[in-house]
Tab-separated table of C-alpha atoms in Angstrom:
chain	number	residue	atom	x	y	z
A	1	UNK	CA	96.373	125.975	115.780
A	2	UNK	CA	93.568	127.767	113.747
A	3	UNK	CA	91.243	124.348	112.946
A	4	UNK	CA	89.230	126.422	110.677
A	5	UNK	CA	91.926	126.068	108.289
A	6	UNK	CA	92.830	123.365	105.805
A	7	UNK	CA	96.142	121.149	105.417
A	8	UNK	CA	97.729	121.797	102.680
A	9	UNK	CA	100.239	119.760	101.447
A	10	UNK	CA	103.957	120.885	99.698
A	11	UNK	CA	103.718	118.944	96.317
A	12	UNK	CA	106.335	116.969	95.198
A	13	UNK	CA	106.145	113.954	98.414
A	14	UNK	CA	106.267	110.786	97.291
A	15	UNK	CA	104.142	107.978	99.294
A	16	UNK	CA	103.506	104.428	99.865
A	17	UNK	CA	100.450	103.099	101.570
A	18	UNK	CA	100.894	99.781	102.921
A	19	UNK	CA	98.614	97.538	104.901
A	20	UNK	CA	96.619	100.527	105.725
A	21	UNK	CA	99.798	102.415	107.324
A	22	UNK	CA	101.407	105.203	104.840
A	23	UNK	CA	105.355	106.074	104.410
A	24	UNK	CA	106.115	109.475	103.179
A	25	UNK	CA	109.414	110.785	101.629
A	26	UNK	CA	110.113	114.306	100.456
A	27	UNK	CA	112.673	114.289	97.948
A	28	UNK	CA	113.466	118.270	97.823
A	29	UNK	CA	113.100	118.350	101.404
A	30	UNK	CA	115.407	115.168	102.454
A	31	UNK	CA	112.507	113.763	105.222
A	32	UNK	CA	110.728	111.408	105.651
A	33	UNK	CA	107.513	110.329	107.568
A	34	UNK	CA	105.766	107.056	109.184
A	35	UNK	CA	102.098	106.966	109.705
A	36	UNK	CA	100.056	104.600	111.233
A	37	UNK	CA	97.071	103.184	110.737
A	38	UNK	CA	95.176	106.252	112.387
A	39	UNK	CA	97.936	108.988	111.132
A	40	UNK	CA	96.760	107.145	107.650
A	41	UNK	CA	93.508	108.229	107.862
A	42	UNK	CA	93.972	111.639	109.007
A	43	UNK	CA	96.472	112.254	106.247
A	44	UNK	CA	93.746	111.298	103.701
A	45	UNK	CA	91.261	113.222	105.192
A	46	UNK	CA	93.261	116.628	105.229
A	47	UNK	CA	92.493	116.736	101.168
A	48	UNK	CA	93.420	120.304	101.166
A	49	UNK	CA	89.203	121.169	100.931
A	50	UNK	CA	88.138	120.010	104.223
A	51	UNK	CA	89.101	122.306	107.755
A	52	UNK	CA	90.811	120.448	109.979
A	53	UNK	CA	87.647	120.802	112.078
A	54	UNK	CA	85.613	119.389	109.351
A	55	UNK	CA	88.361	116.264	109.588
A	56	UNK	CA	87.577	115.894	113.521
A	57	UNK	CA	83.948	115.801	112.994
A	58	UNK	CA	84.423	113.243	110.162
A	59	UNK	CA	86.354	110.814	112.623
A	60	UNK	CA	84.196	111.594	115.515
A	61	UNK	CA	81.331	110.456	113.977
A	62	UNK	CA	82.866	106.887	112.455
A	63	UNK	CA	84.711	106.243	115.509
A	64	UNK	CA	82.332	108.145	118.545
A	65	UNK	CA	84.096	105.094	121.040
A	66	UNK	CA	87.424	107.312	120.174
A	67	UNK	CA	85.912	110.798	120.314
A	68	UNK	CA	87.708	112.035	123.185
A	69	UNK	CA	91.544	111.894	121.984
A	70	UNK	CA	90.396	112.359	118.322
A	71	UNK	CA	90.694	115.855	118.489
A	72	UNK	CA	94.695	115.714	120.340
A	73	UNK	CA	95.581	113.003	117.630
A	74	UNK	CA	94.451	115.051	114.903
A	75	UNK	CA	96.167	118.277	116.341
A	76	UNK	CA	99.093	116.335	117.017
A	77	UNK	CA	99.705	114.613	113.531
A	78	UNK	CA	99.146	118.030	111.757
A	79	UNK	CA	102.014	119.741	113.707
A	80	UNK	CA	104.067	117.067	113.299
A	81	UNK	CA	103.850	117.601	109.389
A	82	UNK	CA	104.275	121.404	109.639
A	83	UNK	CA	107.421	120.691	111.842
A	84	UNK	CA	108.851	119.024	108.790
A	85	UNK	CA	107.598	121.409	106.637
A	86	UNK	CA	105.557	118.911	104.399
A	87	UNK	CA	102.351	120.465	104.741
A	88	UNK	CA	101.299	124.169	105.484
A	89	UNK	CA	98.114	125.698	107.129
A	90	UNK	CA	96.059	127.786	104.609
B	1	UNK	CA	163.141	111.924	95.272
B	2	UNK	CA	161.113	109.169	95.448
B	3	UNK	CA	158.152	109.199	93.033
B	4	UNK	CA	154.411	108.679	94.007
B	5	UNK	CA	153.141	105.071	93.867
B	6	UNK	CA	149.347	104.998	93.826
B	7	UNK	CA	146.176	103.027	95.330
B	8	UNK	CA	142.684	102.505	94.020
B	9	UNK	CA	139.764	101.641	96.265
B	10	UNK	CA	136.987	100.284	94.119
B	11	UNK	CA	133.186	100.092	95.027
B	12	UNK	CA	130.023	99.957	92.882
B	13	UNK	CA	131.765	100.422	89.635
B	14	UNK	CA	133.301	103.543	91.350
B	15	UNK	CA	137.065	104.230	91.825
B	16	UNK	CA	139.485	106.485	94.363
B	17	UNK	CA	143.050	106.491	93.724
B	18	UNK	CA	145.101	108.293	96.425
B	19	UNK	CA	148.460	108.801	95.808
B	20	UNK	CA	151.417	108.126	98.559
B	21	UNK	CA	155.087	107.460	98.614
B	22	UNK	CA	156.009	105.419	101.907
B	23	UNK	CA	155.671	101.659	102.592
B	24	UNK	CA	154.130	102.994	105.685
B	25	UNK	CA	151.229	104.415	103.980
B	26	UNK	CA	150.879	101.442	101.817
B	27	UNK	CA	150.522	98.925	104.831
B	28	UNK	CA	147.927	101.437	105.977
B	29	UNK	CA	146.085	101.604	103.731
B	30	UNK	CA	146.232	97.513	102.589
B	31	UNK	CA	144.599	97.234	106.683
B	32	UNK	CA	142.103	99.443	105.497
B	33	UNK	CA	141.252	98.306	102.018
B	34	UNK	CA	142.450	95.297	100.810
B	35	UNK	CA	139.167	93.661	100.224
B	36	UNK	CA	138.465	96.783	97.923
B	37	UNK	CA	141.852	96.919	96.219
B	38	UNK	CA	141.916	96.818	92.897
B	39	UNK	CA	145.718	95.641	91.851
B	40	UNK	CA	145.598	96.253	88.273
B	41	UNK	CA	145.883	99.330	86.758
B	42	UNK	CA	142.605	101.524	86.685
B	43	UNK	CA	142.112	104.759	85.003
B	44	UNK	CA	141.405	106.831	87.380
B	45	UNK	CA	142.391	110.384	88.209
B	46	UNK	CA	144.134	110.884	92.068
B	47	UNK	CA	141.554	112.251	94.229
B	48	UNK	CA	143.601	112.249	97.819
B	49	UNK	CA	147.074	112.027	98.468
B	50	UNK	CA	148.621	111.124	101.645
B	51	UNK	CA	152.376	112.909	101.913
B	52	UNK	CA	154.726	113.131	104.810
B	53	UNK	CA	153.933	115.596	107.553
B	54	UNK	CA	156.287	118.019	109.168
B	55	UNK	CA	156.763	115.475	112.546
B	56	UNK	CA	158.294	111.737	112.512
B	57	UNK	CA	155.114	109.365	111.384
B	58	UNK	CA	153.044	111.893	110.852
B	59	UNK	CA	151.232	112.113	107.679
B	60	UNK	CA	148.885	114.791	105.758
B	61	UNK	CA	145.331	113.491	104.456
B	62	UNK	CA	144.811	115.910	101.166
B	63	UNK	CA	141.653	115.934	98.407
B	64	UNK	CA	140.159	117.976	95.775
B	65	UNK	CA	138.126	120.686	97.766
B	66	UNK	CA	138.870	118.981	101.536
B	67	UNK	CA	140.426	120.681	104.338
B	68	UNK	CA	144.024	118.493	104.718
B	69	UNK	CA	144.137	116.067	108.169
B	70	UNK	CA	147.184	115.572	110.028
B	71	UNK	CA	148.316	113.015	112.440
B	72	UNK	CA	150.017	109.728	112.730
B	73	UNK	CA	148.552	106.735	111.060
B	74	UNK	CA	146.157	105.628	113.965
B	75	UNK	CA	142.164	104.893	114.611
B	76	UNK	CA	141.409	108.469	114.172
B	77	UNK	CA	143.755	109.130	110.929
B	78	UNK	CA	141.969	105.940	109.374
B	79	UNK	CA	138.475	107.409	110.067
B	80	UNK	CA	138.984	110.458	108.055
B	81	UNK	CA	140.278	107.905	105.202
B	82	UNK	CA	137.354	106.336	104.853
B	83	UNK	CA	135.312	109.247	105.501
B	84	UNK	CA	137.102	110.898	102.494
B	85	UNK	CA	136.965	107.407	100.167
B	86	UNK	CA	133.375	106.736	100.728
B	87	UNK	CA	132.913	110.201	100.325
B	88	UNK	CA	134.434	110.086	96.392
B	89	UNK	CA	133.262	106.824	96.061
B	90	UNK	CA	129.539	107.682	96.490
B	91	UNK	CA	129.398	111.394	95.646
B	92	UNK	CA	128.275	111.311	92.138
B	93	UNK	CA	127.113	107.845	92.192
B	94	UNK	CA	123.511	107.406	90.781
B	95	UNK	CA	123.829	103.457	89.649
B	96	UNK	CA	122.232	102.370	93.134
B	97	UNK	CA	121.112	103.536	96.602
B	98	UNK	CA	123.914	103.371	99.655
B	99	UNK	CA	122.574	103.425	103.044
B	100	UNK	CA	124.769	103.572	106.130
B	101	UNK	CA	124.551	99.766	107.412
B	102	UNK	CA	126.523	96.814	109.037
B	103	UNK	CA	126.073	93.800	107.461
B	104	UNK	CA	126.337	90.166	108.612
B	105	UNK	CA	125.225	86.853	107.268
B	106	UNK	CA	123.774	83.651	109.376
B	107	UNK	CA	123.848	80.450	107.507
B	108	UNK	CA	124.551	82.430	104.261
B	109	UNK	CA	121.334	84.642	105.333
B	110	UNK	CA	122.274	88.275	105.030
B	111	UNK	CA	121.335	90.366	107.962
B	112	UNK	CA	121.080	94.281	107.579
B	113	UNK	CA	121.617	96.739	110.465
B	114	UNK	CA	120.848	100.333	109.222
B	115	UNK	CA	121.277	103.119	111.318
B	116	UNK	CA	122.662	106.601	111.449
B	117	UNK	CA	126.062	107.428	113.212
B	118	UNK	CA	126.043	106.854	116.892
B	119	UNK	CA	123.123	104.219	116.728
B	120	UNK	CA	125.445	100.982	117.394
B	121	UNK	CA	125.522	99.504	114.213
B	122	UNK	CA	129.236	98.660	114.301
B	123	UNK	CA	129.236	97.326	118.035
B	124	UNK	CA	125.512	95.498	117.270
B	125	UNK	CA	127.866	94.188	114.133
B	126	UNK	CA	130.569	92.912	116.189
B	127	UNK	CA	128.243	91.464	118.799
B	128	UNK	CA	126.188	89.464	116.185
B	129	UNK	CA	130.480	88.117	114.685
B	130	UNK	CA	130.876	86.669	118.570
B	131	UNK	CA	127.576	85.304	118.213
B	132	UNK	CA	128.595	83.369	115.216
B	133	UNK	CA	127.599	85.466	111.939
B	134	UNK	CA	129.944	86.081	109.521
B	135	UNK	CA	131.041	89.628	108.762
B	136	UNK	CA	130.134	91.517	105.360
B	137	UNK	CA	130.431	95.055	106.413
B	138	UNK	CA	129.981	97.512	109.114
B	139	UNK	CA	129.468	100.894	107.261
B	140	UNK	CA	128.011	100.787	103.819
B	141	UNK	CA	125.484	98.303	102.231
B	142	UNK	CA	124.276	99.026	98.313
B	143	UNK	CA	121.821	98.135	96.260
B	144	UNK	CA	122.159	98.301	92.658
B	145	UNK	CA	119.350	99.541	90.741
B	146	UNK	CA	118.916	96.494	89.173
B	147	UNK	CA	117.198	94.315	91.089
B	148	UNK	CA	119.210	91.494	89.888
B	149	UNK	CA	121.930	92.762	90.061
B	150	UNK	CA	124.558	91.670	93.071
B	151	UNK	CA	124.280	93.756	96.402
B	152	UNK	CA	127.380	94.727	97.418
B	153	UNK	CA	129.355	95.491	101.265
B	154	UNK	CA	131.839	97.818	101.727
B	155	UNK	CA	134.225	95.100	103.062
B	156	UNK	CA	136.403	97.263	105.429
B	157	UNK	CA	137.730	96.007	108.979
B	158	UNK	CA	135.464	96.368	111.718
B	159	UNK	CA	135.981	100.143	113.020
B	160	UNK	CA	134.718	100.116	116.907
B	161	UNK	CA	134.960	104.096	117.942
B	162	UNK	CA	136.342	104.774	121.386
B	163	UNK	CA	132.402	105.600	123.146
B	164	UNK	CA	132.070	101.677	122.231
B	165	UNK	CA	135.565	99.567	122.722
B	166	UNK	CA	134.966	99.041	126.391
B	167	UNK	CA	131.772	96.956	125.662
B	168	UNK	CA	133.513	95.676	122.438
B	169	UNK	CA	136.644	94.354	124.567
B	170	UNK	CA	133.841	91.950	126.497
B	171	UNK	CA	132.811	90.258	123.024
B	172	UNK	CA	136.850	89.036	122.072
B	173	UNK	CA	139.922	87.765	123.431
B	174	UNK	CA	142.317	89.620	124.406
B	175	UNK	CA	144.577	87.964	121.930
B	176	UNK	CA	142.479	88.888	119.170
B	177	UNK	CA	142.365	92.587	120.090
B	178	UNK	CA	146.018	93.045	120.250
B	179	UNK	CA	146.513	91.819	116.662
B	180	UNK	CA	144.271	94.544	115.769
B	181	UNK	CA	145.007	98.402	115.330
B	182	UNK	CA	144.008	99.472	118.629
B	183	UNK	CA	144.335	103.130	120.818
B	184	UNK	CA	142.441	105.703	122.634
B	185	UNK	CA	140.206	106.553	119.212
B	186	UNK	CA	138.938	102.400	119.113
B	187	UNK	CA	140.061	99.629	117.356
B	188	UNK	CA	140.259	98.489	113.596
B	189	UNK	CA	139.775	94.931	113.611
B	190	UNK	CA	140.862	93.519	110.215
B	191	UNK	CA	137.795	91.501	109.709
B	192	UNK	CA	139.947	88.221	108.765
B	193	UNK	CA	141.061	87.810	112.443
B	194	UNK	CA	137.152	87.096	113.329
B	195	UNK	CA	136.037	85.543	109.804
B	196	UNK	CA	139.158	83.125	108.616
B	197	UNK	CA	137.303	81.793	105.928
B	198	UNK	CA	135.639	84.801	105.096
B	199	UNK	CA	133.700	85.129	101.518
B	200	UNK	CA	131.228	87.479	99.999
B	201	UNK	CA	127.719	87.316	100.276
B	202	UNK	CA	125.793	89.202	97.423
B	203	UNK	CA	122.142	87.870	97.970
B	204	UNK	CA	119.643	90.619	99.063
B	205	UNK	CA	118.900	90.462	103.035
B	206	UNK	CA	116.913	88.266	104.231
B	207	UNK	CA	116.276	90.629	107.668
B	208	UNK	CA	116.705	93.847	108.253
B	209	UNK	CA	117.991	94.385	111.781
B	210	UNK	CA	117.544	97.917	113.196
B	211	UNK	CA	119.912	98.643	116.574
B	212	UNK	CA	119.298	100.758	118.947
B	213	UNK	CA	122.186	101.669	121.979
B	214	UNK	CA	119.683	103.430	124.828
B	215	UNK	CA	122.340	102.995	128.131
B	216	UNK	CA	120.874	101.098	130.906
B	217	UNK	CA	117.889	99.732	128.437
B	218	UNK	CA	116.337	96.121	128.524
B	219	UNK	CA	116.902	93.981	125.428
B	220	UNK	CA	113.848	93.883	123.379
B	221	UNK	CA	113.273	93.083	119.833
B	222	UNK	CA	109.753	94.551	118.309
B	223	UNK	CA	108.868	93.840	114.851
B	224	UNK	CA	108.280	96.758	112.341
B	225	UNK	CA	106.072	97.270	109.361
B	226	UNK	CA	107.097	97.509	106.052
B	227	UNK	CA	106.110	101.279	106.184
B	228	UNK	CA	108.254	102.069	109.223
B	229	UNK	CA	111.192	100.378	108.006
B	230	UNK	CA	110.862	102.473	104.622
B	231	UNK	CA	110.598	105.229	106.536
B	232	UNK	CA	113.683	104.367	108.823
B	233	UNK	CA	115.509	103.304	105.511
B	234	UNK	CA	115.389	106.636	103.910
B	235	UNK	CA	117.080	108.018	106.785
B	236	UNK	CA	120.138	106.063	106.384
B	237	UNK	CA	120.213	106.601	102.668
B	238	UNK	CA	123.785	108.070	101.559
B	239	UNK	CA	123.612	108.775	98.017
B	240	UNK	CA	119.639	108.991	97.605
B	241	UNK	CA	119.871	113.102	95.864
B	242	UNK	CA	121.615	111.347	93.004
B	243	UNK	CA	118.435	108.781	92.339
B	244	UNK	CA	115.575	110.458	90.459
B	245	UNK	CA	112.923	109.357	93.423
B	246	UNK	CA	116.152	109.674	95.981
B	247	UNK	CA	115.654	105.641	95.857
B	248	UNK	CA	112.485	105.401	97.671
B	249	UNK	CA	110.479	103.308	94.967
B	250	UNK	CA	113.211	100.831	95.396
B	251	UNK	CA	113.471	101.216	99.337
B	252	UNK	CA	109.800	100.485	99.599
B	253	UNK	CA	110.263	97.268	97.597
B	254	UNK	CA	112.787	96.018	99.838
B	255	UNK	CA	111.077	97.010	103.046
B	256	UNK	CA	108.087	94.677	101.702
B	257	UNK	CA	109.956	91.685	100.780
B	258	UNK	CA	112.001	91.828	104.020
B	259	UNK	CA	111.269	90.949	107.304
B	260	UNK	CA	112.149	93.751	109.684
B	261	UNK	CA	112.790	94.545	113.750
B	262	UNK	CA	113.855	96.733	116.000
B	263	UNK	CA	116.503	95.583	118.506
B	264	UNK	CA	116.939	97.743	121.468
B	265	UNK	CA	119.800	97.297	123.817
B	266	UNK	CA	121.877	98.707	127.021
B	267	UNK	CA	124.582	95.833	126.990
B	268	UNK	CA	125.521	92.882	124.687
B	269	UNK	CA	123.952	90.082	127.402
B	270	UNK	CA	121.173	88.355	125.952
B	271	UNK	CA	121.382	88.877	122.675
B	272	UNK	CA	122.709	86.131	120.845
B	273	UNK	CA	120.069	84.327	122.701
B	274	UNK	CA	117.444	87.147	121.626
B	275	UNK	CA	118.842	86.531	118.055
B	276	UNK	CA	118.540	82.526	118.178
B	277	UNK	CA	114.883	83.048	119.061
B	278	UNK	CA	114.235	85.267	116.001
B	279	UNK	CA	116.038	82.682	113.793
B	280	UNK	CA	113.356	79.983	114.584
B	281	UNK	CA	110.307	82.401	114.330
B	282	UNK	CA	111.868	83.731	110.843
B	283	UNK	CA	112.119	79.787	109.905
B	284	UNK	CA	116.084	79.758	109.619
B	285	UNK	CA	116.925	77.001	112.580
């Protein structure tokens, strides 16, 4: 995964934040997506302007106690949405 | 020649007539529908038609744009039925989301138990009836769009598939079982055999109930968030393309007003227990 690049995601999702965790649904595509508190925050960080390296940094340096699985989480998450096709790498 | 009698199935303002000539077929289909069954006469244009096959008892399963299923009026014959009924019922209807669900009430409390085919819903059904609920359905739960509007079940026997009758046969007699239709596809257990005094229940849920069969697994029940369980709902959604927002504005709403859990299973021991314990956290008992 390039991390230079940015998240970009397919328009048209529909979401629901509640109590700080996020639901997703995708009517064209038929899926549908559950994010946590963390997967929350990462999903509003990837505003389609910052890199996802940009996003790491961001995280690393509010939560430095979590630095050393914030990069994995972040990597993870973002292939996760690509696998459903929700968001795309530009 | 005889001439074609017919039978509507009705379900959220939605109608099925299939057309059929023998008694036979009639009993059949009163097993399979008669809590749906509307007896007056509906306008409504014949959308399958069961007719006599080319062997003794066996019949042909026809419909507009459906491949035709043969085979004698067992388990497996009834399956494709309903597959083919809910399919008409719910094809084109946009007055309310489906989602594929058992349903079962507690003290007039109505439980929900979403889940995809092959996730237990109908044997976590029938193992919440011998625990003492009461059955609604174990297939098809909607919700109108109108919120105030009555939610409805899809009142059909209970339909155990043949992966799950072995651990069903362990929750009733065997008395009960052989008054049911029963062979090597399952069992259809007209729901009147385990609820005598059964009525509906149209109040929203008051808990949604999420099974999950993993062989050999410990019970456990874990709560979820509102957010998970709108996620899990929209996987179980059967008519959601029809719905502007595929229902999800309305799924969300749910998911916040209801608590919701995950039970995971590998047998049926423990649970009723399990369940008792949730009633008296939730307030109920």
């Amino acid at each position: 995964m390039d991390i230079q690049k940015k998240v970009v995601f397919e328009p048209g999702y529909l979401l629901e934040k509640i109590d700080d965790e996020i639901t997703v649904y995708h009517p064209t595509l038929a899926t549908s997506l559950y994010l946590n508190e963390t997967g929350a925050l990462i999903w509003e960080l990837c505003d389609g302007e910052r890199s996802i390296s940009e996003v790491i940094d961001i995280l690393v340096e509010n939560y430095p106690e979590n630095s050393p699985q914030i990069a994995d989480d972040v990597r993870a998450l973002i292939r996760r949405l690509l696998e459903k096709n929700i968001a795309v790498l530009r | 020649m005889k001439s074609p009698s017919h039978y509507t199935v009705t379900f959220a303002g939605q109608h099925v007539t299939i057309e059929y000539e023998s008694g036979e077929v009639y009993e059949f289909l009163s097993l399979l529908f008669s809590d749906l069954h509307e007896e007056a006469a509906i306008e409504s244009e014949t959308l399958l038609w069961i007719s006599a096959g080319e062997a003794e008892d066996e019949y042909v399963l026809s419909g507009v744009g459906g491949n035709p299923f043969g085979g004698c009026l067992d388990v497996r014959f009834a399956a494709v039925v309903f597959d083919a009924v809910i399919y008409n019922l719910l094809n084109d209807n946009s007055q309310g989301i489906a989602f594929h669900a058992g349903a079962v009430a507690h003290e007039g409390k109505v439980i929900l138990l979403p889940g995809e085919s092959g996730f237990g819903k109908s044997s976590m059904t029938a193992c919440l009836l011998a625990a003492g609920c009461s059955y609604l359905t174990d297939e098809l739960y909607f919700i109108p769009l109108d919120d105030s509007a009555p939610r409805l079940s899809f009142t059909r026997p209970l339909c155990i598939k043949s992966g799950s009758a072995e651990a069903v046969r362990e929750l009733f007699s065997e008395d009960l079982l052989a008054a049911a239709l029963g062979d090597q596809y399952g069992y259809i257990i007209p729901h009147r055999l385990l609820n005598p005094e059964f009525k509906k229940i149209s109040a929203p849920p008051s808990l949604i109930l999420i099974p999950k069969y993993t062989a050999d697994s410990p019970l456990s029940i874990e709560k979820l968030s509102p957010a998970q369980i709108s996620t899990l709902l929209m996987t179980c959604d059967v008519n959601g393309r029809n719905l502007e927002d595929h229902g999800f504005r309305q799924v969300v709403r749910m998911a916040r007003a209801t608590p919701a859990y995950r039970i995971t299973y590998g047998s049926f021991h423990g649970v009723a227990e399990a369940m008792n314990t949730l009633y008296k956290e939730l307030g109920w008992i």
